PDB file of C-alpha atoms in Angstrom:
ATOM      1  CA  MET K  24     -43.910 -80.234 -28.019  1.00 78.00           C
ATOM      2  CA  ARG K  25     -43.206 -76.209 -27.773  1.00 76.00           C
ATOM      3  CA  HIS K  26     -40.498 -74.034 -28.832  1.00 77.00           C
ATOM      4  CA  THR K  27     -38.204 -72.681 -25.982  1.00 72.00           C
ATOM      5  CA  GLU K  28     -34.715 -71.103 -26.102  1.00 76.00           C
ATOM      6  CA  TYR K  29     -33.489 -74.717 -26.042  1.00 71.00           C
ATOM      7  CA  GLY K  30     -35.669 -75.797 -28.780  1.00 83.00           C
ATOM      8  CA  TYR K  31     -38.826 -77.907 -29.098  1.00 89.00           C
ATOM      9  CA  VAL K  32     -39.203 -79.539 -25.499  1.00 86.00           C
ATOM     10  CA  SER K  33     -41.800 -81.001 -23.947  1.00 88.00           C
ATOM     11  CA  PRO K  34     -44.480 -79.286 -21.506  1.00 87.00           C
ATOM     12  CA  ILE K  35     -42.575 -81.489 -18.486  1.00 90.00           C
ATOM     13  CA  GLU K  36     -39.214 -80.361 -19.373  1.00 89.00           C
ATOM     14  CA  ASP K  37     -40.598 -76.495 -20.164  1.00 87.00           C
ATOM     15  CA  TYR K  38     -42.278 -77.009 -17.040  1.00 90.00           C
ATOM     16  CA  CYS K  39     -38.328 -78.320 -15.050  1.00 89.00           C
ATOM     17  CA  TYR K  40     -36.748 -75.702 -17.245  1.00 88.00           C
ATOM     18  CA  ARG K  41     -38.764 -72.889 -15.726  1.00 90.00           C
ATOM     19  CA  ASP K  42     -38.626 -74.116 -12.700  1.00 92.00           C
ATOM     20  CA  LEU K  43     -34.315 -74.695 -12.654  1.00 91.00           C
ATOM     21  CA  GLU K  44     -33.699 -71.111 -14.078  1.00 91.00           C
ATOM     22  CA  ARG K  45     -36.031 -69.522 -11.503  1.00 94.00           C
ATOM     23  CA  TRP K  46     -33.775 -71.421  -8.806  1.00 95.00           C
ATOM     24  CA  LEU K  47     -31.026 -70.046 -10.899  1.00 94.00           C
ATOM     25  CA  ALA K  48     -32.334 -66.282 -10.867  1.00 94.00           C
ATOM     26  CA  ASP K  49     -33.050 -67.101  -6.800  1.00 95.00           C
ATOM     27  CA  LYS K  50     -29.584 -68.129  -6.213  1.00 93.00           C
ATOM     28  CA  LYS K  51     -28.252 -64.878  -7.911  1.00 93.00           C
ATOM     29  CA  LYS K  52     -29.743 -62.426  -5.406  1.00 93.00           C
ATOM     30  CA  ARG K  53     -28.796 -64.535  -2.321  1.00 90.00           C
ATOM     31  CA  GLU K  54     -25.182 -64.258  -3.202  1.00 88.00           C
ATOM     32  CA  ARG K  55     -24.974 -60.538  -4.291  1.00 88.00           C
ATOM     33  CA  ARG K  56     -26.867 -59.649  -1.978  1.00 87.00           C
ATOM     34  CA  ALA K  57     -25.052 -61.997   1.437  1.00 83.00           C
ATOM     35  CA  LYS K  58     -21.836 -60.059  -0.929  1.00 81.00           C
ATOM     36  CA  GLN K  59     -22.998 -56.512  -0.244  1.00 81.00           C
ATOM     37  CA  HIS K  60     -23.999 -57.411   3.786  1.00 76.00           C
ATOM     38  CA  GLY K  61     -20.305 -59.321   4.366  1.00 73.00           C
ATOM     39  CA  ALA K  62     -21.269 -61.728   4.534  1.00 65.00           C
ATOM     40  CA  PHE K  63     -18.390 -63.190   2.331  1.00 64.00           C
ATOM     41  CA  ASN K  64     -16.050 -60.273   4.047  1.00 64.00           C
ATOM     42  CA  LEU K  65     -13.592 -62.665   6.454  1.00 63.00           C
ATOM     43  CA  GLU K  66     -11.114 -59.612   7.334  1.00 65.00           C
ATOM     44  CA  LYS K  67     -14.694 -57.398   8.660  1.00 60.00           C
ATOM     45  CA  LYS K  68     -15.194 -60.953  10.948  1.00 58.00           C
ATOM     46  CA  ARG K  69     -11.852 -60.996  11.789  1.00 61.00           C
ATOM     47  CA  ARG K  70     -11.297 -57.633  12.914  1.00 62.00           C
ATOM     48  CA  ARG K  71     -15.166 -58.124  15.031  1.00 60.00           C
ATOM     49  CA  GLY K  72     -12.973 -61.063  16.408  1.00 62.00           C
ATOM     50  CA  ASP K  73     -15.719 -63.459  14.871  1.00 55.00           C
ATOM     51  CA  MET K  74     -12.901 -66.280  14.186  1.00 50.00           C
TER      52      MET K  74
END
């Protein structure tokens, strides 16, 4: 058993938690980058005539 921020977990659970946390961090980075580049800006798309 390993002590983590989730309490004592088995090594397999620790591995799964690490994968999940890495995926969530990457997801936040992707969303932040998309927002910065206007992926969610519908007004810009309407002005350009894409929609």
